[in-house]
PDB file of C-alpha atoms in Angstrom:
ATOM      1  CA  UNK A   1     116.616  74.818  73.315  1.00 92.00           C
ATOM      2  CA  UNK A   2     118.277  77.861  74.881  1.00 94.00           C
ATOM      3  CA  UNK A   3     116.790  80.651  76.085  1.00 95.00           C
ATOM      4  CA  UNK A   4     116.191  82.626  72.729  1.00 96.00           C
ATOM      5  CA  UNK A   5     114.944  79.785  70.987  1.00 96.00           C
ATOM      6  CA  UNK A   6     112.073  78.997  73.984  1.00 97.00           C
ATOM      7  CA  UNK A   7     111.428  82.667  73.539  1.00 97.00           C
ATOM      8  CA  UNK A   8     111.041  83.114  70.054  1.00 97.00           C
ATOM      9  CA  UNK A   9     109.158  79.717  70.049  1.00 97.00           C
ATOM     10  CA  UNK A  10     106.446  81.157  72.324  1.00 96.00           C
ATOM     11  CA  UNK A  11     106.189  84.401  70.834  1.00 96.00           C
ATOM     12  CA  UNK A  12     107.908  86.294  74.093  1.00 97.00           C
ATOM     13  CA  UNK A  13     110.968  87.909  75.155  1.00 97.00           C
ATOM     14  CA  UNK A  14     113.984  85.772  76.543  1.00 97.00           C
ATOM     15  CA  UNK A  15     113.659  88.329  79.444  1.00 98.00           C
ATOM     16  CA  UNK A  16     110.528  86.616  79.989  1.00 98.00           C
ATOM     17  CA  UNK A  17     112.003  83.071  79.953  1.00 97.00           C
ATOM     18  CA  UNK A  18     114.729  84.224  82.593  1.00 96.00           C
ATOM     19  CA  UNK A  19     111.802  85.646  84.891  1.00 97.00           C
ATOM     20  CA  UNK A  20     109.582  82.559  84.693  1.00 98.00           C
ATOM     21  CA  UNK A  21     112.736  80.333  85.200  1.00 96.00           C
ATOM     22  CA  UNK A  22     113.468  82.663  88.214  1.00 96.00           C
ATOM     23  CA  UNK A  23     110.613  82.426  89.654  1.00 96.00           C
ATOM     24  CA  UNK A  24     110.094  78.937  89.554  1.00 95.00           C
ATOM     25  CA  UNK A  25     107.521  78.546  86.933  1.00 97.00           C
ATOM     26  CA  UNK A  26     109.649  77.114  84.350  1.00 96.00           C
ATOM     27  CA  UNK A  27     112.856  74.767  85.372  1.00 93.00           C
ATOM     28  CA  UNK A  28     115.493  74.222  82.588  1.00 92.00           C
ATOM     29  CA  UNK A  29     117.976  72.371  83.125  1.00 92.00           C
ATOM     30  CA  UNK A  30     121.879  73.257  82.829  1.00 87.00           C
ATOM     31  CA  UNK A  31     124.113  72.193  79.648  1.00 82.00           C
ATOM     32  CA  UNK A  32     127.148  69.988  81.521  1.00 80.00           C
ATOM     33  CA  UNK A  33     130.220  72.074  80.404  1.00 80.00           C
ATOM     34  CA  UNK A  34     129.021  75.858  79.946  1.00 82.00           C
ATOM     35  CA  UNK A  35     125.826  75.587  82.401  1.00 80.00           C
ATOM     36  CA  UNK A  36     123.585  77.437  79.980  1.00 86.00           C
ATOM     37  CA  UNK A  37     119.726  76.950  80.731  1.00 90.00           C
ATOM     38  CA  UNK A  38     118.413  74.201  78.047  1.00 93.00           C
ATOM     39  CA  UNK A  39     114.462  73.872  78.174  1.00 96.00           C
ATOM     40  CA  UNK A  40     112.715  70.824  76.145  1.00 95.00           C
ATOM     41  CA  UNK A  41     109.445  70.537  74.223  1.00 96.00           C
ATOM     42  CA  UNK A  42     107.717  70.318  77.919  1.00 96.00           C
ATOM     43  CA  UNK A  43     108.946  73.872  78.867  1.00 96.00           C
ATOM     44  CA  UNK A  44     107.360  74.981  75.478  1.00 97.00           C
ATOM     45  CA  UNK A  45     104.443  73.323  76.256  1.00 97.00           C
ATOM     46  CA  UNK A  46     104.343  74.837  79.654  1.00 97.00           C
ATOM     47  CA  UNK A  47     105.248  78.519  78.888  1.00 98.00           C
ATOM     48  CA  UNK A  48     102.574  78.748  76.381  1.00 97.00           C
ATOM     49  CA  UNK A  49     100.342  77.142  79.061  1.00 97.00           C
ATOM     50  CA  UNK A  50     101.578  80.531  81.181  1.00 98.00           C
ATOM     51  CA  UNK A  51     100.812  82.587  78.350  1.00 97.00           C
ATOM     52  CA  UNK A  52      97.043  81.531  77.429  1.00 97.00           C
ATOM     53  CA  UNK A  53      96.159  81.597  81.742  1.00 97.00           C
ATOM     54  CA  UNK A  54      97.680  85.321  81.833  1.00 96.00           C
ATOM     55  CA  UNK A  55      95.519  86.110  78.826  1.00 95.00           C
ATOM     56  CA  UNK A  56      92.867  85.377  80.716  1.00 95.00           C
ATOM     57  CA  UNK A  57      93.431  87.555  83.566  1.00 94.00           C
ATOM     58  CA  UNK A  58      95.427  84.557  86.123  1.00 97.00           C
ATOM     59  CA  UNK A  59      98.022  86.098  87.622  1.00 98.00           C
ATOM     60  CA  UNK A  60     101.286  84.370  88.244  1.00 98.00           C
ATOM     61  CA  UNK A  61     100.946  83.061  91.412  1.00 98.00           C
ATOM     62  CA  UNK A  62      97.452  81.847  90.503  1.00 98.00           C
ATOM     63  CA  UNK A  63      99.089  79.871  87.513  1.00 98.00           C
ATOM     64  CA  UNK A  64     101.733  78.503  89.961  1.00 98.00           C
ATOM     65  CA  UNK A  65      98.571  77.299  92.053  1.00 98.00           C
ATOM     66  CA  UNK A  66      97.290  75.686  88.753  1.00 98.00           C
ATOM     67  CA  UNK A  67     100.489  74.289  87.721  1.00 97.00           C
ATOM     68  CA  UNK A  68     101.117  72.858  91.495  1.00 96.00           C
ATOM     69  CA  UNK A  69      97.215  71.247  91.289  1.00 96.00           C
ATOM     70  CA  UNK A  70      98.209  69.915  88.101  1.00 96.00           C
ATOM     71  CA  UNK A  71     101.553  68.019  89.246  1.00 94.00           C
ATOM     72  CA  UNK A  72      99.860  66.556  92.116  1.00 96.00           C
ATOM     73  CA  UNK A  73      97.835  64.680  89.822  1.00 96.00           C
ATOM     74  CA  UNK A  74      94.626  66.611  90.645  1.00 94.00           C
ATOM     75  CA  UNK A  75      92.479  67.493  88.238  1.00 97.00           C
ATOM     76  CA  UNK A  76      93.361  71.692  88.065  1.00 97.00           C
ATOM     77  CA  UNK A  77      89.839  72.784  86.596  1.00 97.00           C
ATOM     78  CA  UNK A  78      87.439  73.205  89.435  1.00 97.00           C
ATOM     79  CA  UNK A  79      90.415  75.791  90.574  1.00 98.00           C
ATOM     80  CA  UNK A  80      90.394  77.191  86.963  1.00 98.00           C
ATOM     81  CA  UNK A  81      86.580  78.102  87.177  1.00 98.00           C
ATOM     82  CA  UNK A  82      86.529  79.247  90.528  1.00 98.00           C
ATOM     83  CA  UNK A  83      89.535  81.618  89.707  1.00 98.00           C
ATOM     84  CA  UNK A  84      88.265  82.784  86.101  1.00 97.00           C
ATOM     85  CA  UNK A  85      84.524  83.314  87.724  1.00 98.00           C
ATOM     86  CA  UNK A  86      86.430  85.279  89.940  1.00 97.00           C
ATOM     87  CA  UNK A  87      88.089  87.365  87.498  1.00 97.00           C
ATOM     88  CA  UNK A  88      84.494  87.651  85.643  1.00 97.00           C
ATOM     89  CA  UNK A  89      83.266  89.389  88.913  1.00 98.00           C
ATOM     90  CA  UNK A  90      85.818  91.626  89.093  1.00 97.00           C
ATOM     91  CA  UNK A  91      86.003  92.659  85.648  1.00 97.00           C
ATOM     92  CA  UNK A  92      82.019  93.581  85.815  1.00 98.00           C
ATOM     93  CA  UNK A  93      82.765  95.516  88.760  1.00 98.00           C
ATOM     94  CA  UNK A  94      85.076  97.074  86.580  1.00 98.00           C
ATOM     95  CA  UNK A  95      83.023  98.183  83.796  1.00 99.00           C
ATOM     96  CA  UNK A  96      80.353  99.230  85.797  1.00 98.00           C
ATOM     97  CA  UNK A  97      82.152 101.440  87.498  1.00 98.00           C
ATOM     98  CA  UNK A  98      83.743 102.880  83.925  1.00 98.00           C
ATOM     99  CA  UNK A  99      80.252 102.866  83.135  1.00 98.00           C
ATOM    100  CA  UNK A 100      78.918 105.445  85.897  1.00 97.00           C
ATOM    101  CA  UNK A 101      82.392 107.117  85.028  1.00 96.00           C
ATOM    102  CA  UNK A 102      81.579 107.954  81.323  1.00 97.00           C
ATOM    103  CA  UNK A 103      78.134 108.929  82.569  1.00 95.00           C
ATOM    104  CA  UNK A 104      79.635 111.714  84.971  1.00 91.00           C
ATOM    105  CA  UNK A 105      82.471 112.894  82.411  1.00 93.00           C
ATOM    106  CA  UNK A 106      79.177 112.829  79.482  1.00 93.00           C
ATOM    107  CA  UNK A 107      77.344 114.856  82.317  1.00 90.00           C
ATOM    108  CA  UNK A 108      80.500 117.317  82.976  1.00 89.00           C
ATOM    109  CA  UNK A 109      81.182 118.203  79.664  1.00 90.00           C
ATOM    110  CA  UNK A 110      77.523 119.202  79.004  1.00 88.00           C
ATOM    111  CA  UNK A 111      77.252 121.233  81.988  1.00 85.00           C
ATOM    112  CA  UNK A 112      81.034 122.985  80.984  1.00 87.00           C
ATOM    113  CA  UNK A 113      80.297 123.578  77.259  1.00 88.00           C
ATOM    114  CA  UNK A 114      78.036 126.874  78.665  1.00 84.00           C
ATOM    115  CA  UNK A 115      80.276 127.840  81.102  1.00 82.00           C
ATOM    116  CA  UNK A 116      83.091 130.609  80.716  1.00 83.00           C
ATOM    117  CA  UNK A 117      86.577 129.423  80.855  1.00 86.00           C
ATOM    118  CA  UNK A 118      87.974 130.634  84.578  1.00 81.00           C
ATOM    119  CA  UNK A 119      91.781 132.085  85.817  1.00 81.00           C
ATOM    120  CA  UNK A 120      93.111 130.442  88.993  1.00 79.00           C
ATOM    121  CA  UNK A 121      92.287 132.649  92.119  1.00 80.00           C
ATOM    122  CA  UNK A 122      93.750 132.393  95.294  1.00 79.00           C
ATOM    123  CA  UNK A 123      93.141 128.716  96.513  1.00 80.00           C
ATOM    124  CA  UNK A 124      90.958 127.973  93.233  1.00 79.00           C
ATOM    125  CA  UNK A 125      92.218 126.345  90.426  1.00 85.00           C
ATOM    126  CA  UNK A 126      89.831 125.308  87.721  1.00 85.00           C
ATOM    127  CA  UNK A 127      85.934 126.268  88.903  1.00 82.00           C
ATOM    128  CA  UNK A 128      84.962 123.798  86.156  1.00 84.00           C
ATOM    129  CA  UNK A 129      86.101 120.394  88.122  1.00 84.00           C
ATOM    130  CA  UNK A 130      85.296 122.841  91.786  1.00 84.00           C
ATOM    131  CA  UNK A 131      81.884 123.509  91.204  1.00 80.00           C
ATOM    132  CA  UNK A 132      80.916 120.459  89.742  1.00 78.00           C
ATOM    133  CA  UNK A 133      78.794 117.844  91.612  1.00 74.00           C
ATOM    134  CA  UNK A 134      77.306 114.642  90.779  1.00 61.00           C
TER     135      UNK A 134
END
């Protein structure tokens, strides 16, 4: 397979393929004559693997640490746990801080609906977002 036909296979853009292959995560090899990058069923295989980790949240080098537990015959899915749990953390922090977010804009809004629109002044822009305080 060439380059397209990886990326159409795996549902992403042959940009993609030339990043991955760039960067080491994927490693065609050359066609003898013309030197074009040929992938197999295994590169398939693996860039989907790629795919489904980024989907759920890895990041690239964290798939390269997956990929490199993998080769060296380990098993990779204590480090897939300990790196989704991770992400899991993070991603509550996340929400709970969107969370108390909405609640201030919710709380804003309410205040602002009764308040008189304001010109700028001087060193004062909006009064709305200056006077407001949790």
């Amino acid at each position: 397979m060439r380059v397209a036909e990886l990326a159409s296979a795996a549902a992403v853009t042959p940009d993609t393929v030339r990043y991955y292959s760039r960067i080491g995560l994927l490693q065609p090899t050359r066609t003898p004559g013309n030197g074009y990058k040929a992938f197999n069923a295994a590169d398939l295989s693996r860039l989907k693997f790629i795919r489904q980790a980024q989907e759920l949240g890895l990041t690239l080098q964290e798939v390269r640490d997956v990929l490199e537990e993998a080769q060296a015959g380990a098993s990779p899915c204590p480090l897939v746990r300990e790196l989704v749990t991770r992400h899991l953390d993070e991603l509550r922090g996340k929400i709970r801080d969107l969370t108390q977010l909405e609640s201030r804009l919710a709380s804003a809004l309410d205040v602002w609906s009764n308040m008189p629109d304001g010109v700028p002044r001087g060193d004062h822009v909006c009064h709305l977002i200056e006077t407001w305080s949790r």
